Amino acid sequence: MIVAKRKPLNEIAEMLAPYKKVTVVGCRSCVAICLAGGEKEVKMLVSALKLKAKKDGRKQQFEGFVVERQCEKEWVSEVEEKILDSNVTLSMACSLGAQTIGDMYPKHLTFPGLNTGIFGVPEEQGVWSEKCVGCGNCIIHTTGGICPIARCAKSMLNGPCGGSANRKCEVNLEVDCAWAAIYDRLKLQNRLDLIEQLTPAKDWSTSHAGGRRTYVREDAKLTPHQKKGKGAVL
Amino acid sequence: MAEKKPKIVAFCCERHGTDAAVLSARTGKQYDASVRLVQVPCTGRVDGMHILQALEDGADAVFVLGCLEKNCYYDTGSIEGRKRVGYVKQMLAEVGIEKERVEMFNAASTNAWAFPEAVGKMVEVAKKLGPIGGGERP
Amino acid sequence: MKAKVQVVLCKCCTEMPTLLDLEKLAKVAADSDNVLSVLSVDAVCDGRQLAQVVNDAKDKETDRAVVLACHKKDISPSLLKAYKRAGINEFMVELVNIREEVVLPHLEEPERAQAKAESKLKAALARARLLAPQERQSELMRTRNVVVIGAGISGQAAAREAAKSGAHTILIEKTGKSLKAPGIIMPNSTLVASEGYGGNFKLKIRAGEKLEVLEAAAVVIATGGGWTQLKGPLAKAVKDAIPLYRLHEQVKAGTVPKDPIVIVDTPDPAGKTLRVQDFAWDDALETAMELKKKHPESQVWIVFQEMRAFGLSELAYKEAADLGIRFVRYDKAGPPKVDPKNPTSMAVKDFSQGELINLELGTLVFASIPANPDNEGIAEALRIPMTPEGGVRRGSIQRWPVTTPRPGVFVCGSALFPKSHEVAEREGEAAGSMAGQFVKPGTIEFGGVVAEVEQEKCSACLTCVRTCPYEAPFIGKAGKAEIRIQGCQGCGMCVGICPSKAIELHHYTDEQIMTEARTLLGGDF
Amino acid sequence: MKAGSNLEKVFDSGQFTVTAEIGPPQSANPEPLTHHAKMLRGYADAFNLTDNQTAVVRLSSIASAAIIMREGVEPVIQMTCRDRNRIALQSDLFGAAALGVKNVLCLTGDHHVFGNEKAAKGVFDFDSIVELQVFNNLRTSGKQLGGEQIKDPPKMYLGCAENPFATPYEWRAARLAKKAAAGADFCQTQAIFDMNMFEKWMDEVRSRGLDKKVHILAGVIPMKSAGAARYMKNKVPGMIVPNDIVDRMKNAKDQKEEGIKLCIEQIEVLKNMKGVHGVHIMAVAWEEMVPRIVKEAGLLPRPSFP
């Protein structure tokens, strides 16, 4: 899932300080699960912002809502009135949600309440770790199911660097060395020959390096004939 | 040994598709008996899974017959049908199976020629390509 | 519970006994699992024999039937009714069109036909074992209102005709003009949103400053064309060009338009969206002739790419020519052009003669009617599709030309594409009549072949919501997709596209479809 | 001859090779480089110019190479993948070759979190093994990575680094094998303090026949103090300093002198180790000790080729 975390409250309060009426919109999707922008977080944030405004002597109104998935227009439009009725919307979704609102209402201000970080998995309750960087060309079948692009600080393709000590990463001694993990996994699978093979330079054109990406499933796209109302091609 | 008879599955929508097939019979058209007509309410009901499963179950070719796109009884159903077929064709191509084994046709209920023509084309494809994997028919 | 199947073989199809071995077929049926009774009848559509069939079903206490006969559409109404009387649900009867799928098309291959018939029977049995009874439901319409949007020629005609079936008509008119039509007229009003489904719509209407909610059983869209919008290079070059209806008004009022009068099909002759039907040629011919008759000295030209007049109106071509109206046909390679610096003259290449003609422009008239820009808002409010030209798109011709893809919503006149007065009026009557018939029973029937969501599997991805042409799927309170079965037409598009396979179509489940195909593939023919 | 560098010639002659390091300054002043080049000339066969070592911004290694070459000293430029993508790496290789540089050491690079620009965006388009493959392909077939055929490709003697003391230990020799296959001509190891462990690694290297494919330069560091020993033991990832060495430094009367002595002893051991073709002396910020170490280790005079 997409993992995000709330911006520091001071930063949010400062961002919102000039505006009277603030609509906070959360999301029930990834950010709810990673405890950043679900209904509870939205409610707590609204309370905290109200307290902060009170303490600072600012007259501000805050109201919180949550939509199913903020990255989809249909869900956002459920709270359209609330968004447009405010001076600014604070999105408590990942940046995709915030940008969806922004794109839908370009005149309206939409600010991010979260810092969107990683494609990660919950390792344990309350701990999320990055396991994918969306390079667009998955190779983990050759690396024991462990992604070295995401899990190695240097995205090494040919084994661990010389800084791996005690099977930990030199950059963060709390984090396992991705290549030590790959080595162990391949050893377990009796496929160590895989890391003895030379991996050539990676083609990064499928990643963000190749420019902004759009994935299209032609068979799923609605043809102009299938669209209704305003969505119909004129 | 008798000549191998091809096996063709035709998913026909209940509206123009089936009506066109019925009309062809009523106007005395004859076509290869190999075709197995399976009625679906609309070609939009056809799932790529149905087509692939039919191929797995021994069909040499599968076609889907729906309404004309601009005159579909369910408005956009035959467009959906076409897209499903397109995706299956793409998948077949990716696994190296001739994508012409799967085809979408459209007809109006008054097109008596449409169903026999589709059957003819697919029988030709099936005869040319034989069973998938070249194996004996079960 | 174990299925108890009755198999009925209809001998009616004359070729059947000679081509097929009925006894063998009956034996195949009798030897199959779950079959309690096999019956051969001369003609299942014959009342007495049908009675015999259902009595047999009662006697043998079967709960479903496989009937090998002819096309469903020919026999099903009486057959299903009879079975219903015997307590067998209509969805528990599996009809096999042995006549048109096996006998007639394979007359020359009796052996294969026999094998295919047996296979068809087995497949029908396999499917029959998987059938489940489905209940049809009905709902009272809360009102018999037919709301007509637009009170022009077609709208008034629609209201008149709908009223004849006892519908309460309400005309929503954008302008404040006074009108005569049966029922209520709401001036200065527009439709802004809708919810519900055919039979029970709730329409949100802005009437002047107020927002009102109106109940409606059916809606007729009669928005007409976009009378004031003239876009294209010719309209840009000739600032005082007028639309056809304005010319018509002038002629009626006795005003003499400035000579020479040039009627050209469209202000955008080289444009991409030119369609023959986009021009009210009947009206153009009629107006030109009226003008010429009143003022024989005036010079009238009609410049066109393609012209089509309805029915007997075609006689007007000759009459017009006899009156001295001159026709110039062009094609896209030589469209009429006006130099904006000299807007009093138009150059056009005559398609039939090949020569370049320069026409002096006294009055330039456009025969085309642009699409009404209001259509967009109406289409959005009613969630219906539009044509690329900006008209309302109609439903399948099989559902009649004045329907939209949304049941209970009808459309007529230039809202579809430009029409002449007369055609618009006839269409208005047709749409009004259909709307009237639609509301007449006072109930909506639905159910049977409808989709149903298995909510545990639904991930609320909205794919079904976006794909359904009928607005039947929606996200319910539980945050999962649900099907509004009053709107469900049973096409199964949502079922075929659901990425989680969370939707099933009753009577056409994946299992039913695939079992039938698999059984048929198992046959050797 | 692959590049015809002095280093290559010394290796090829079969003599015990000596290389050392010159750290470029954290400034635009070329003086320290000139000073060290003059001081060290004749005491080693080639000198490594580090590439923003530990991600601390320094005078560029290629520019440093050009500067020390004026003093008649042969450079080995280090090129890390941390700061340059494939375009810049290939371009810089052309540039270095054009300036007359003939040895390049391919490294992935220390992560920038260790340096003085912690907010940087790391590149890591390549890792060192990919870099070796690309550079090797350039010199042998003249083909750029993107496929373009180059007219005058850079002829470089390619080096790599390997750390026998990083985990997983059991795979470290295999990694050297990959580097050899990728085109490495020589390999500088991480500084060695745990001789037993190094010997174990060398066993594996020899059994794979890698010492026949790659010239191995054993890395040594003269330590200034017991504090330095402790620091390397505890803080530098992938470095192993056995307790007895820390104790020996701690108990010494003159810690600096003890450090030099220890280093010389280590070189003596390494000189006699099968498969080790030379030493690489990393006298970080203590370059002036290099002549003494080389001399006392009996490695003078350095060979010269006409």
mmCIF file of C-alpha atoms in Angstrom, chain B residues 18-117:
data_model
loop_
_atom_site.group_PDB
_atom_site.id
_atom_site.type_symbol
_atom_site.label_atom_id
_atom_site.label_comp_id
_atom_site.label_asym_id
_atom_site.label_seq_id
_atom_site.Cartn_x
_atom_site.Cartn_y
_atom_site.Cartn_z
ATOM 1 C CA THR B 18 -29.041 -15.055 -31.804
ATOM 2 C CA ASP B 19 -31.713 -13.467 -33.963
ATOM 3 C CA ALA B 20 -29.296 -13.274 -36.854
ATOM 4 C CA ALA B 21 -28.422 -16.947 -36.379
ATOM 5 C CA VAL B 22 -32.110 -17.899 -36.259
ATOM 6 C CA LEU B 23 -32.851 -15.842 -39.344
ATOM 7 C CA SER B 24 -30.046 -17.513 -41.271
ATOM 8 C CA ALA B 25 -31.595 -20.905 -40.549
ATOM 9 C CA ARG B 26 -35.028 -19.683 -41.515
ATOM 10 C CA THR B 27 -33.732 -18.437 -44.831
ATOM 11 C CA GLY B 28 -32.286 -21.840 -45.561
ATOM 12 C CA LYS B 29 -28.601 -21.105 -45.038
ATOM 13 C CA GLN B 30 -26.464 -24.149 -44.281
ATOM 14 C CA TYR B 31 -23.283 -24.003 -42.261
ATOM 15 C CA ASP B 32 -20.776 -26.313 -40.685
ATOM 16 C CA ALA B 33 -22.249 -28.254 -37.776
ATOM 17 C CA SER B 34 -19.053 -27.781 -35.741
ATOM 18 C CA VAL B 35 -20.313 -24.591 -34.211
ATOM 19 C CA ARG B 36 -21.587 -24.695 -30.628
ATOM 20 C CA LEU B 37 -23.872 -21.774 -30.002
ATOM 21 C CA VAL B 38 -23.991 -20.599 -26.416
ATOM 22 C CA GLN B 39 -26.460 -17.859 -25.678
ATOM 23 C CA VAL B 40 -25.547 -14.985 -23.433
ATOM 24 C CA PRO B 41 -27.835 -12.061 -22.755
ATOM 25 C CA CYS B 42 -25.359 -9.590 -24.188
ATOM 26 C CA THR B 43 -21.787 -9.853 -25.442
ATOM 27 C CA GLY B 44 -20.905 -7.538 -22.579
ATOM 28 C CA ARG B 45 -21.690 -10.531 -20.350
ATOM 29 C CA VAL B 46 -18.900 -12.509 -22.003
ATOM 30 C CA ASP B 47 -15.929 -12.738 -19.728
ATOM 31 C CA GLY B 48 -12.456 -13.316 -21.142
ATOM 32 C CA MET B 49 -12.442 -16.260 -18.764
ATOM 33 C CA HIS B 50 -15.307 -17.902 -20.715
ATOM 34 C CA ILE B 51 -13.379 -17.698 -23.946
ATOM 35 C CA LEU B 52 -10.140 -19.013 -22.477
ATOM 36 C CA GLN B 53 -12.000 -21.784 -20.659
ATOM 37 C CA ALA B 54 -13.672 -22.828 -23.915
ATOM 38 C CA LEU B 55 -10.240 -23.044 -25.557
ATOM 39 C CA GLU B 56 -9.014 -25.079 -22.604
ATOM 40 C CA ASP B 57 -12.023 -27.355 -22.896
ATOM 41 C CA GLY B 58 -11.072 -28.222 -26.443
ATOM 42 C CA ALA B 59 -12.425 -25.488 -28.689
ATOM 43 C CA ASP B 60 -10.201 -24.758 -31.683
ATOM 44 C CA ALA B 61 -11.736 -21.359 -32.139
ATOM 45 C CA VAL B 62 -14.219 -19.148 -30.351
ATOM 46 C CA PHE B 63 -16.220 -16.300 -31.683
ATOM 47 C CA VAL B 64 -18.510 -13.778 -30.113
ATOM 48 C CA LEU B 65 -21.431 -12.412 -32.065
ATOM 49 C CA GLY B 66 -23.131 -9.281 -30.855
ATOM 50 C CA CYS B 67 -25.256 -6.404 -32.014
ATOM 51 C CA LEU B 68 -23.860 -3.723 -34.271
ATOM 52 C CA GLU B 69 -21.969 -1.314 -32.053
ATOM 53 C CA LYS B 70 -24.106 1.635 -32.981
ATOM 54 C CA ASN B 71 -27.309 -0.266 -32.478
ATOM 55 C CA CYS B 72 -26.676 -2.493 -29.514
ATOM 56 C CA TYR B 73 -29.755 -3.508 -27.586
ATOM 57 C CA TYR B 74 -27.900 -2.847 -24.376
ATOM 58 C CA ASP B 75 -26.431 0.348 -25.745
ATOM 59 C CA THR B 76 -22.745 -0.331 -25.184
ATOM 60 C CA GLY B 77 -22.685 -4.098 -24.661
ATOM 61 C CA SER B 78 -21.113 -5.020 -27.961
ATOM 62 C CA ILE B 79 -18.374 -2.454 -27.394
ATOM 63 C CA GLU B 80 -17.596 -4.169 -24.107
ATOM 64 C CA GLY B 81 -17.698 -7.531 -25.888
ATOM 65 C CA ARG B 82 -15.218 -6.323 -28.469
ATOM 66 C CA LYS B 83 -12.861 -5.127 -25.760
ATOM 67 C CA ARG B 84 -13.012 -8.450 -23.903
ATOM 68 C CA VAL B 85 -12.243 -10.322 -27.110
ATOM 69 C CA GLY B 86 -9.419 -7.886 -27.827
ATOM 70 C CA TYR B 87 -7.846 -8.565 -24.476
ATOM 71 C CA VAL B 88 -8.078 -12.331 -24.905
ATOM 72 C CA LYS B 89 -6.468 -12.000 -28.337
ATOM 73 C CA GLN B 90 -3.645 -10.025 -26.788
ATOM 74 C CA MET B 91 -3.157 -12.672 -24.098
ATOM 75 C CA LEU B 92 -3.143 -15.454 -26.660
ATOM 76 C CA ALA B 93 -0.560 -13.604 -28.707
ATOM 77 C CA GLU B 94 1.570 -13.232 -25.602
ATOM 78 C CA VAL B 95 1.550 -16.965 -24.963
ATOM 79 C CA GLY B 96 2.201 -17.692 -28.614
ATOM 80 C CA ILE B 97 -1.231 -18.995 -29.581
ATOM 81 C CA GLU B 98 -2.720 -17.735 -32.820
ATOM 82 C CA LYS B 99 -4.942 -14.845 -31.887
ATOM 83 C CA GLU B 100 -7.160 -15.425 -34.918
ATOM 84 C CA ARG B 101 -8.644 -18.335 -33.010
ATOM 85 C CA VAL B 102 -10.776 -15.779 -31.233
ATOM 86 C CA GLU B 103 -12.865 -13.247 -33.061
ATOM 87 C CA MET B 104 -15.638 -10.739 -32.504
ATOM 88 C CA PHE B 105 -18.394 -10.267 -35.051
ATOM 89 C CA ASN B 106 -21.304 -7.902 -35.119
ATOM 90 C CA ALA B 107 -24.595 -8.271 -36.871
ATOM 91 C CA ALA B 108 -28.068 -6.852 -37.074
ATOM 92 C CA SER B 109 -30.871 -9.336 -36.547
ATOM 93 C CA THR B 110 -31.728 -8.915 -40.216
ATOM 94 C CA ASN B 111 -28.270 -9.976 -41.442
ATOM 95 C CA ALA B 112 -29.088 -13.559 -42.404
ATOM 96 C CA TRP B 113 -25.608 -14.028 -43.821
ATOM 97 C CA ALA B 114 -23.769 -12.942 -40.685
ATOM 98 C CA PHE B 115 -23.826 -16.112 -38.603
ATOM 99 C CA PRO B 116 -22.985 -18.590 -41.403
ATOM 100 C CA GLU B 117 -20.223 -16.258 -42.564
#
